[in-house]
N, CA, C and O atoms as a GROMACS GRO file, in nm:
protein
  368
    1MET      N    1   0.867   1.127   0.919
    1MET     CA    2   0.752   1.045   0.890
    1MET      C    3   0.799   0.904   0.853
    1MET      O    4   0.880   0.888   0.762
    2PRO      N    5   0.749   0.804   0.923
    2PRO     CA    6   0.789   0.666   0.891
    2PRO      C    7   0.746   0.626   0.750
    2PRO      O    8   0.641   0.666   0.702
    3GLU      N    9   0.829   0.546   0.687
    3GLU     CA   10   0.794   0.494   0.556
    3GLU      C   11   0.849   0.354   0.540
    3GLU      O   12   0.946   0.315   0.605
    4ARG      N   13   0.786   0.279   0.451
    4ARG     CA   14   0.828   0.144   0.419
    4ARG      C   15   0.818   0.125   0.269
    4ARG      O   16   0.734   0.187   0.203
    5THR      N   17   0.902   0.038   0.215
    5THR     CA   18   0.888  -0.001   0.076
    5THR      C   19   0.833  -0.143   0.074
    5THR      O   20   0.857  -0.222   0.165
    6ALA      N   21   0.760  -0.173  -0.031
    6ALA     CA   22   0.704  -0.307  -0.049
    6ALA      C   23   0.707  -0.341  -0.197
    6ALA      O   24   0.690  -0.254  -0.282
    7VAL      N   25   0.730  -0.467  -0.225
    7VAL     CA   26   0.726  -0.517  -0.363
    7VAL      C   27   0.592  -0.588  -0.380
    7VAL      O   28   0.559  -0.678  -0.303
    8ILE      N   29   0.518  -0.548  -0.480
    8ILE     CA   30   0.384  -0.603  -0.504
    8ILE      C   31   0.397  -0.750  -0.544
    8ILE      O   32   0.461  -0.783  -0.644
    9ALA      N   33   0.333  -0.838  -0.466
    9ALA     CA   34   0.345  -0.981  -0.489
    9ALA      C   35   0.228  -1.039  -0.568
    9ALA      O   36   0.244  -1.142  -0.634
   10SER      N   37   0.111  -0.977  -0.563
   10SER     CA   38  -0.004  -1.032  -0.634
   10SER      C   39   0.020  -1.034  -0.783
   10SER      O   40   0.071  -0.939  -0.841
   11ARG      N   41  -0.018  -1.145  -0.845
   11ARG     CA   42   0.009  -1.164  -0.988
   11ARG      C   43  -0.056  -1.059  -1.075
   11ARG      O   44  -0.003  -1.025  -1.181
   12VAL      N   45  -0.171  -1.006  -1.034
   12VAL     CA   46  -0.239  -0.903  -1.113
   12VAL      C   47  -0.201  -0.763  -1.067
   12VAL      O   48  -0.254  -0.665  -1.119
   13GLY      N   49  -0.111  -0.752  -0.971
   13GLY     CA   50  -0.073  -0.622  -0.918
   13GLY      C   51  -0.179  -0.571  -0.822
   13GLY      O   52  -0.257  -0.650  -0.768
   14LEU      N   53  -0.183  -0.441  -0.802
   14LEU     CA   54  -0.281  -0.382  -0.711
   14LEU      C   55  -0.408  -0.348  -0.788
   14LEU      O   56  -0.440  -0.231  -0.809
   15HIS      N   57  -0.480  -0.450  -0.828
   15HIS     CA   58  -0.604  -0.434  -0.902
   15HIS      C   59  -0.708  -0.526  -0.839
   15HIS      O   60  -0.674  -0.625  -0.775
   16ALA      N   61  -0.834  -0.491  -0.857
   16ALA     CA   62  -0.947  -0.572  -0.814
   16ALA      C   63  -0.936  -0.620  -0.670
   16ALA      O   64  -0.930  -0.539  -0.578
   17ARG      N   65  -0.933  -0.751  -0.650
   17ARG     CA   66  -0.937  -0.809  -0.516
   17ARG      C   67  -0.819  -0.764  -0.429
   17ARG      O   68  -0.843  -0.720  -0.316
   18PRO      N   69  -0.694  -0.772  -0.475
   18PRO     CA   70  -0.583  -0.727  -0.389
   18PRO      C   71  -0.597  -0.581  -0.346
   18PRO      O   72  -0.567  -0.547  -0.231
   19ALA      N   73  -0.642  -0.496  -0.437
   19ALA     CA   74  -0.660  -0.354  -0.402
   19ALA      C   75  -0.768  -0.338  -0.297
   19ALA      O   76  -0.754  -0.259  -0.205
   20GLY      N   77  -0.876  -0.413  -0.310
   20GLY     CA   78  -0.985  -0.406  -0.213
   20GLY      C   79  -0.942  -0.450  -0.074
   20GLY      O   80  -0.979  -0.388   0.025
   21ILE      N   81  -0.865  -0.557  -0.068
   21ILE     CA   82  -0.814  -0.606   0.061
   21ILE      C   83  -0.723  -0.502   0.124
   21ILE      O   84  -0.733  -0.475   0.244
   22PHE      N   85  -0.634  -0.445   0.045
   22PHE     CA   86  -0.540  -0.345   0.096
   22PHE      C   87  -0.614  -0.220   0.145
   22PHE      O   88  -0.586  -0.172   0.255
   23VAL      N   89  -0.708  -0.169   0.066
   23VAL     CA   90  -0.782  -0.049   0.103
   23VAL      C   91  -0.864  -0.073   0.231
   23VAL      O   92  -0.873   0.016   0.315
   24ALA      N   93  -0.922  -0.192   0.244
   24ALA     CA   94  -0.998  -0.223   0.365
   24ALA      C   95  -0.908  -0.221   0.488
   24ALA      O   96  -0.948  -0.171   0.594
   25ALA      N   97  -0.786  -0.274   0.475
   25ALA     CA   98  -0.691  -0.274   0.587
   25ALA      C   99  -0.650  -0.132   0.624
   25ALA      O  100  -0.640  -0.098   0.742
   26VAL      N  101  -0.626  -0.049   0.524
   26VAL     CA  102  -0.589   0.091   0.549
   26VAL      C  103  -0.705   0.164   0.618
   26VAL      O  104  -0.683   0.243   0.710
   27GLY      N  105  -0.826   0.136   0.573
   27GLY     CA  106  -0.944   0.202   0.628
   27GLY      C  107  -0.967   0.173   0.776
   27GLY      O  108  -1.032   0.252   0.844
   28GLU      N  109  -0.916   0.062   0.825
   28GLU     CA  110  -0.931   0.025   0.965
   28GLU      C  111  -0.831   0.098   1.055
   28GLU      O  112  -0.843   0.092   1.178
   29LEU      N  113  -0.734   0.164   0.996
   29LEU     CA  114  -0.629   0.229   1.075
   29LEU      C  115  -0.670   0.372   1.114
   29LEU      O  116  -0.738   0.440   1.038
   30PRO      N  117  -0.627   0.416   1.232
   30PRO     CA  118  -0.657   0.553   1.273
   30PRO      C  119  -0.554   0.654   1.222
   30PRO      O  120  -0.534   0.759   1.283
   31LEU      N  121  -0.490   0.621   1.111
   31LEU     CA  122  -0.383   0.703   1.054
   31LEU      C  123  -0.412   0.734   0.908
   31LEU      O  124  -0.485   0.661   0.841
   32GLU      N  125  -0.354   0.843   0.860
   32GLU     CA  126  -0.357   0.869   0.717
   32GLU      C  127  -0.234   0.802   0.657
   32GLU      O  128  -0.121   0.826   0.700
   33VAL      N  129  -0.258   0.719   0.557
   33VAL     CA  130  -0.151   0.645   0.492
   33VAL      C  131  -0.148   0.687   0.346
   33VAL      O  132  -0.253   0.699   0.282
   34THR      N  133  -0.028   0.710   0.294
   34THR     CA  134  -0.013   0.742   0.152
   34THR      C  135   0.069   0.633   0.084
   34THR      O  136   0.144   0.559   0.148
   35ILE      N  137   0.053   0.625  -0.048
   35ILE     CA  138   0.125   0.527  -0.128
   35ILE      C  139   0.173   0.595  -0.256
   35ILE      O  140   0.103   0.679  -0.312
   36ALA      N  141   0.291   0.556  -0.299
   36ALA     CA  142   0.346   0.610  -0.423
   36ALA      C  143   0.438   0.504  -0.484
   36ALA      O  144   0.489   0.417  -0.413
   37MET      N  145   0.459   0.514  -0.611
   37MET     CA  146   0.558   0.428  -0.675
   37MET      C  147   0.696   0.472  -0.626
   37MET      O  148   0.720   0.591  -0.606
   38ALA      N  149   0.785   0.376  -0.608
   38ALA     CA  150   0.921   0.408  -0.565
   38ALA      C  151   0.984   0.505  -0.663
   38ALA      O  152   0.970   0.489  -0.785
   39GLY      N  153   1.052   0.605  -0.610
   39GLY     CA  154   1.118   0.704  -0.694
   39GLY      C  155   1.036   0.829  -0.718
   39GLY      O  156   1.089   0.929  -0.766
   40GLU      N  157   0.907   0.824  -0.686
   40GLU     CA  158   0.823   0.944  -0.702
   40GLU      C  159   0.837   1.033  -0.580
   40GLU      O  160   0.859   0.983  -0.469
   41PRO      N  161   0.824   1.164  -0.596
   41PRO     CA  162   0.834   1.255  -0.481
   41PRO      C  163   0.721   1.229  -0.381
   41PRO      O  164   0.610   1.191  -0.419
   42ALA      N  165   0.750   1.248  -0.254
   42ALA     CA  166   0.652   1.226  -0.148
   42ALA      C  167   0.526   1.309  -0.168
   42ALA      O  168   0.416   1.264  -0.134
   43GLU      N  169   0.541   1.428  -0.224
   43GLU     CA  170   0.423   1.513  -0.242
   43GLU      C  171   0.328   1.461  -0.351
   43GLU      O  172   0.215   1.509  -0.363
   44ASP      N  173   0.373   1.364  -0.431
   44ASP     CA  174   0.288   1.304  -0.534
   44ASP      C  175   0.218   1.178  -0.484
   44ASP      O  176   0.144   1.114  -0.559
   45ALA      N  177   0.241   1.141  -0.358
   45ALA     CA  178   0.181   1.020  -0.302
   45ALA      C  179   0.029   1.034  -0.297
   45ALA      O  180  -0.024   1.144  -0.284
   46MET      N  181  -0.040   0.921  -0.307
   46MET     CA  182  -0.186   0.918  -0.310
   46MET      C  183  -0.241   0.862  -0.179
   46MET      O  184  -0.171   0.795  -0.103
   47ASP      N  185  -0.366   0.891  -0.155
   47ASP     CA  186  -0.437   0.841  -0.037
   47ASP      C  187  -0.454   0.690  -0.050
   47ASP      O  188  -0.521   0.641  -0.140
   48ALA      N  189  -0.392   0.615   0.043
   48ALA     CA  190  -0.395   0.470   0.035
   48ALA      C  191  -0.530   0.411   0.077
   48ALA      O  192  -0.552   0.291   0.061
   49SER      N  193  -0.620   0.493   0.130
   49SER     CA  194  -0.752   0.442   0.168
   49SER      C  195  -0.854   0.456   0.056
   49SER      O  196  -0.970   0.419   0.073
   50SER      N  197  -0.812   0.509  -0.057
   50SER     CA  198  -0.901   0.530  -0.171
   50SER      C  199  -0.878   0.424  -0.278
   50SER      O  200  -0.769   0.413  -0.333
   51ILE      N  201  -0.982   0.346  -0.306
   51ILE     CA  202  -0.970   0.242  -0.408
   51ILE      C  203  -0.938   0.304  -0.544
   51ILE      O  204  -0.864   0.244  -0.623
   52LEU      N  205  -0.991   0.421  -0.572
   52LEU     CA  206  -0.961   0.488  -0.700
   52LEU      C  207  -0.814   0.526  -0.709
   52LEU      O  208  -0.752   0.512  -0.815
   53SER      N  209  -0.758   0.575  -0.599
   53SER     CA  210  -0.616   0.610  -0.598
   53SER      C  211  -0.530   0.485  -0.619
   53SER      O  212  -0.433   0.488  -0.695
   54ILE      N  213  -0.566   0.377  -0.551
   54ILE     CA  214  -0.487   0.254  -0.562
   54ILE      C  215  -0.494   0.200  -0.705
   54ILE      O  216  -0.392   0.159  -0.761
   55MET      N  217  -0.612   0.200  -0.763
   55MET     CA  218  -0.626   0.149  -0.900
   55MET      C  219  -0.552   0.238  -1.001
   55MET      O  220  -0.491   0.187  -1.096
   56SER      N  221  -0.556   0.369  -0.980
   56SER     CA  222  -0.488   0.459  -1.074
   56SER      C  223  -0.337   0.458  -1.056
   56SER      O  224  -0.263   0.505  -1.143
   57LEU      N  225  -0.290   0.406  -0.944
   57LEU     CA  226  -0.145   0.396  -0.922
   57LEU      C  227  -0.081   0.307  -1.028
   57LEU      O  228   0.031   0.332  -1.072
   58GLY      N  229  -0.153   0.204  -1.068
   58GLY     CA  230  -0.103   0.116  -1.174
   58GLY      C  231   0.011   0.027  -1.131
   58GLY      O  232   0.095  -0.009  -1.214
   59ALA      N  233   0.016  -0.011  -1.004
   59ALA     CA  234   0.125  -0.096  -0.954
   59ALA      C  235   0.104  -0.240  -1.000
   59ALA      O  236  -0.001  -0.300  -0.975
   60SER      N  237   0.203  -0.294  -1.068
   60SER     CA  238   0.198  -0.430  -1.120
   60SER      C  239   0.283  -0.524  -1.034
   60SER      O  240   0.358  -0.480  -0.948
   61ASN      N  241   0.268  -0.652  -1.060
   61ASN     CA  242   0.350  -0.753  -0.991
   61ASN      C  243   0.497  -0.719  -1.007
   61ASN      O  244   0.545  -0.696  -1.118
   62GLY      N  245   0.569  -0.716  -0.894
   62GLY     CA  246   0.712  -0.686  -0.896
   62GLY      C  247   0.747  -0.540  -0.881
   62GLY      O  248   0.864  -0.507  -0.859
   63ASP      N  249   0.648  -0.450  -0.892
   63ASP     CA  250   0.674  -0.308  -0.874
   63ASP      C  251   0.699  -0.277  -0.726
   63ASP      O  252   0.646  -0.345  -0.638
   64THR      N  253   0.779  -0.175  -0.701
   64THR     CA  254   0.806  -0.131  -0.564
   64THR      C  255   0.728  -0.004  -0.536
   64THR      O  256   0.730   0.091  -0.614
   65VAL      N  257   0.658  -0.005  -0.422
   65VAL     CA  258   0.582   0.112  -0.378
   65VAL      C  259   0.635   0.158  -0.243
   65VAL      O  260   0.700   0.082  -0.171
   66VAL      N  261   0.607   0.284  -0.211
   66VAL     CA  262   0.649   0.342  -0.083
   66VAL      C  263   0.523   0.382  -0.007
   66VAL      O  264   0.438   0.455  -0.057
   67LEU      N  265   0.513   0.332   0.116
   67LEU     CA  266   0.402   0.366   0.206
   67LEU      C  267   0.454   0.463   0.311
   67LEU      O  268   0.566   0.446   0.362
   68ARG      N  269   0.374   0.563   0.344
   68ARG     CA  270   0.412   0.659   0.448
   68ARG      C  271   0.292   0.683   0.538
   68ARG      O  272   0.177   0.686   0.492
   69ALA      N  273   0.319   0.701   0.667
   69ALA     CA  274   0.215   0.734   0.764
   69ALA      C  275   0.281   0.809   0.878
   69ALA      O  276   0.401   0.795   0.902
   70ASP      N  277   0.201   0.888   0.948
   70ASP     CA  278   0.254   0.962   1.061
   70ASP      C  279   0.156   0.950   1.176
   70ASP      O  280   0.035   0.948   1.157
   71GLY      N  281   0.210   0.942   1.294
   71GLY     CA  282   0.126   0.934   1.412
   71GLY      C  283   0.158   0.813   1.496
   71GLY      O  284   0.242   0.731   1.460
   72GLU      N  285   0.090   0.804   1.608
   72GLU     CA  286   0.114   0.694   1.701
   72GLU      C  287   0.075   0.561   1.635
   72GLU      O  288  -0.035   0.546   1.583
   73GLY      N  289   0.166   0.466   1.639
   73GLY     CA  290   0.142   0.335   1.581
   73GLY      C  291   0.173   0.325   1.433
   73GLY      O  292   0.143   0.224   1.370
   74ALA      N  293   0.233   0.429   1.377
   74ALA     CA  294   0.259   0.430   1.233
   74ALA      C  295   0.353   0.317   1.191
   74ALA      O  296   0.331   0.252   1.088
   75ASP      N  297   0.457   0.293   1.268
   75ASP     CA  298   0.554   0.188   1.231
   75ASP      C  299   0.486   0.051   1.223
   75ASP      O  300   0.506  -0.023   1.127
   76GLU      N  301   0.407   0.018   1.324
   76GLU     CA  302   0.339  -0.111   1.327
   76GLU      C  303   0.237  -0.121   1.214
   76GLU      O  304   0.223  -0.225   1.150
   77ALA      N  305   0.165  -0.011   1.190
   77ALA     CA  306   0.065  -0.010   1.083
   77ALA      C  307   0.130  -0.032   0.948
   77ALA      O  308   0.081  -0.111   0.867
   78LEU      N  309   0.240   0.036   0.922
   78LEU     CA  310   0.308   0.021   0.794
   78LEU      C  311   0.362  -0.121   0.778
   78LEU      O  312   0.356  -0.177   0.669
   79ASP      N  313   0.414  -0.179   0.886
   79ASP     CA  314   0.463  -0.317   0.879
   79ASP      C  315   0.351  -0.413   0.839
   79ASP      O  316   0.372  -0.503   0.758
   80SER      N  317   0.232  -0.393   0.895
   80SER     CA  318   0.120  -0.483   0.862
   80SER      C  319   0.076  -0.463   0.717
   80SER      O  320   0.038  -0.559   0.650
   81LEU      N  321   0.080  -0.340   0.668
   81LEU     CA  322   0.040  -0.314   0.530
   81LEU      C  323   0.142  -0.372   0.430
   81LEU      O  324   0.104  -0.421   0.324
   82VAL      N  325   0.269  -0.365   0.465
   82VAL     CA  326   0.372  -0.425   0.379
   82VAL      C  327   0.348  -0.575   0.365
   82VAL      O  328   0.363  -0.630   0.256
   83LYS      N  329   0.311  -0.641   0.475
   83LYS     CA  330   0.284  -0.786   0.468
   83LYS      C  331   0.171  -0.816   0.371
   83LYS      O  332   0.176  -0.915   0.298
   84ILE      N  333   0.069  -0.732   0.368
   84ILE     CA  334  -0.041  -0.751   0.275
   84ILE      C  335   0.008  -0.737   0.131
   84ILE      O  336  -0.023  -0.821   0.047
   85LEU      N  337   0.082  -0.632   0.104
   85LEU     CA  338   0.129  -0.608  -0.033
   85LEU      C  339   0.227  -0.714  -0.080
   85LEU      O  340   0.234  -0.745  -0.199
   86GLU      N  341   0.304  -0.770   0.013
   86GLU     CA  342   0.406  -0.868  -0.025
   86GLU      C  343   0.354  -1.012  -0.017
   86GLU      O  344   0.432  -1.107  -0.015
   87THR      N  345   0.221  -1.026  -0.011
   87THR     CA  346   0.156  -1.158  -0.015
   87THR      C  347   0.082  -1.169  -0.148
   87THR      O  348   0.016  -1.074  -0.191
   88ASP      N  349   0.092  -1.285  -0.214
   88ASP     CA  350   0.019  -1.305  -0.339
   88ASP      C  351  -0.126  -1.333  -0.303
   88ASP      O  352  -0.164  -1.448  -0.282
   89LEU      N  353  -0.206  -1.228  -0.296
   89LEU     CA  354  -0.346  -1.241  -0.257
   89LEU      C  355  -0.430  -1.312  -0.362
   89LEU      O  356  -0.541  -1.356  -0.333
   90ASP      N  357  -0.380  -1.325  -0.484
   90ASP     CA  358  -0.451  -1.396  -0.588
   90ASP      C  359  -0.442  -1.547  -0.568
   90ASP      O  360  -0.525  -1.622  -0.620
   91ALA      N  361  -0.341  -1.592  -0.493
   91ALA     CA  362  -0.321  -1.734  -0.472
   91ALA      C  363  -0.407  -1.787  -0.358
   91ALA      O  364  -0.420  -1.908  -0.341
   92GLU      N  365  -0.466  -1.697  -0.279
   92GLU     CA  366  -0.543  -1.740  -0.161
   92GLU      C  367  -0.688  -1.768  -0.197
   92GLU      O  368  -0.766  -1.805  -0.110
   0.00000   0.00000   0.00000
């Protein structure tokens, strides 16, 4: 299963607006995507399309998360999601 790591760039972490932007992008994909804090077991990963899961993850600025997806186009999808997480969405 393809996976990518990303460092959260938004100053407020994955909360409010940045979380909404990320969840909307995940929701447009025809894949199931999971997210977890780096170092956590894969089986503890949460549904990346759920705003509640993203908010409860508690990822702050500078934290590293792991994204995983499986299926056709997973590599490209994960690359696009990493770009979102590694952009300071609060500055835009």
